[in-house]
Amino acid sequence: MCRLTETDRLYFRPWRENDAEALYKYASDPRVSEMALWPQHTSVEMSRQVIRDFFMNNEHTFAMVLKETNEPIGCIGLVPVGAEHYKPLVNEREVGYWIGYPYWGKGLTSEALKSLIEFCCNNLRLDSLMVTTDATNKASQRVAEKCGFVNFTDYDYNGTPSKAFRLSLSSLIIRKVDDDKRDFIDLLLIGDESEDMIMKYLAPGSLHVGSMDNKDIAVIVTVENDDGSVEIKNLGVDAAFRRSGIGRKMLEYVEKLYPDKKIILGTGETPSTLRFYRSCGYRYSHRIPNFFTDNYPNPIVEEEVTY
């Protein structure tokens, strides 16, 4: 099991049932439960049940253990998928954390959050992390901002004014584009040489654009088929950014966007293209004879292969 790196004052481990008394000690304090937006613990048994039902069932929930006392004094981890307080982006996870009242304002939660960020970067290949807080929870907001999170929206959560913060873990930002799709024709032509063919699938398809440092460098177009599958119609990466993992990240984005769908794609038969898709986990299905000669006005030549 991957673990969080310990800090000067803390180490991290999974919760255990025999942590119930320590959990109750801090979770029974209304000052903690009010800021954390969960019910105040009313008994050791309730704390034990929370450990069983929630903490131990989530592999990315960790006890924050103070080295000085060897006692759990707080909790940090990733909110289970589907239980987020604000809708996350594709390949984004929400972070949750709290710490016992005696340890507020001592910088311990910031230490823990930095360790969790490092863990996510090294082990989970996420694009971003999100933190949500009660709008009045200034301390939690300061922790997030101290660790690089930026407030991107204010919203209402079940009647509670709330704030959401985001930290990008990847320099590649991918977004869906619904309007003015033709503005990206130069990138689209990298993945498909026929503008006429592009126009046929671009209107009904979904266009996703990848950018770095505010420069658009990659596109991917998907179409949902009648049989329930999702077809990748176009994948284009600016020549200056090839062989840097951008194409693979665009594919991973689509795979996470459609986790329960069969994903298919058609491509030419150049050796490098086939190697790329195979390295990304795609497998040969079938061949369509004369597809390019039947659908494209001019012959296509790539790596001495003519279509």
Coordinates of N, CA and C in Angstrom, one line a residue, residues 78-79 87-96 116-117 120-121 125-132 144 148-150 164-170:
L78 N -9.0 11.6 0.5 CA -9.8 11.9 -0.7 C -11.2 11.6 -0.4
V79 N -12.1 12.4 -0.7 CA -13.5 12.2 -0.6 C -13.9 11.1 -1.6
K87 N -19.3 19.3 -7.9 CA -19.0 18.4 -9.0 C -17.5 18.6 -9.4
P88 N -16.7 17.6 -9.4 CA -15.3 17.7 -9.8 C -15.2 17.6 -11.3
L89 N -14.0 18.1 -11.8 CA -13.6 17.9 -13.2 C -13.3 16.4 -13.4
V90 N -13.2 16.1 -14.7 CA -12.6 14.8 -15.1 C -11.2 14.6 -14.5
N91 N -10.9 13.5 -13.9 CA -9.6 13.2 -13.3 C -9.2 14.2 -12.2
E92 N -10.2 14.6 -11.4 CA -10.0 15.5 -10.3 C -10.6 14.8 -9.0
R93 N -10.0 14.9 -7.9 CA -10.6 14.4 -6.6 C -10.7 15.5 -5.6
E94 N -11.7 15.4 -4.8 CA -11.9 16.3 -3.7 C -11.1 15.8 -2.5
V95 N -10.4 16.8 -1.8 CA -9.7 16.5 -0.6 C -10.5 16.9 0.6
G96 N -10.5 16.1 1.7 CA -11.1 16.5 2.9 C -10.1 16.4 4.1
L116 N -0.2 15.0 1.3 CA -1.2 14.4 0.4 C -1.1 14.8 -1.0
I117 N -0.8 16.1 -1.3 CA -0.6 16.6 -2.6 C 0.6 15.8 -3.3
C120 N -0.6 12.3 -4.2 CA -1.4 12.3 -5.4 C -0.6 12.5 -6.7
C121 N 0.4 13.4 -6.6 CA 1.2 13.6 -7.8 C 2.0 12.3 -8.2
R125 N -1.8 10.1 -10.5 CA -1.8 10.7 -11.8 C -3.1 11.5 -12.1
L126 N -3.4 12.3 -11.1 CA -4.6 13.2 -11.2 C -4.2 14.5 -11.8
D127 N -5.2 15.1 -12.5 CA -4.9 16.4 -13.1 C -5.1 17.5 -12.1
S128 N -5.9 17.4 -11.1 CA -6.2 18.5 -10.2 C -6.8 17.9 -8.9
L129 N -6.7 18.7 -7.9 CA -7.4 18.5 -6.6 C -8.3 19.6 -6.2
M130 N -9.3 19.3 -5.5 CA -10.3 20.3 -5.1 C -10.5 20.3 -3.6
V131 N -10.7 21.4 -3.0 CA -11.1 21.5 -1.6 C -12.3 22.4 -1.5
T132 N -13.3 21.9 -0.7 CA -14.5 22.7 -0.5 C -14.6 23.0 1.0
A144 N -5.8 25.7 2.5 CA -5.8 25.4 1.1 C -5.0 26.4 0.3
G148 N -1.4 26.3 -2.2 CA -1.4 26.6 -3.6 C -2.8 26.5 -4.3
F149 N -3.8 26.1 -3.5 CA -5.2 26.1 -4.0 C -5.7 27.5 -4.3
V150 N -6.5 27.6 -5.3 CA -7.1 28.9 -5.7 C -8.6 28.8 -5.6
A164 N -15.2 26.8 -3.1 CA -14.4 25.7 -3.7 C -13.1 26.2 -4.2
F165 N -12.1 25.4 -3.9 CA -10.7 25.8 -4.3 C -10.1 24.6 -5.1
R166 N -9.2 25.0 -6.1 CA -8.6 24.0 -7.0 C -7.1 24.2 -7.0
L167 N -6.4 23.0 -7.1 CA -5.0 23.0 -7.4 C -4.7 22.2 -8.6
S168 N -4.1 22.7 -9.6 CA -3.7 22.0 -10.8 C -2.5 21.2 -10.5
L169 N -2.5 19.9 -10.8 CA -1.3 19.0 -10.7 C -0.6 18.8 -12.0
S170 N -1.3 19.2 -13.1 CA -0.7 19.0 -14.4 C -0.7 20.3 -15.1

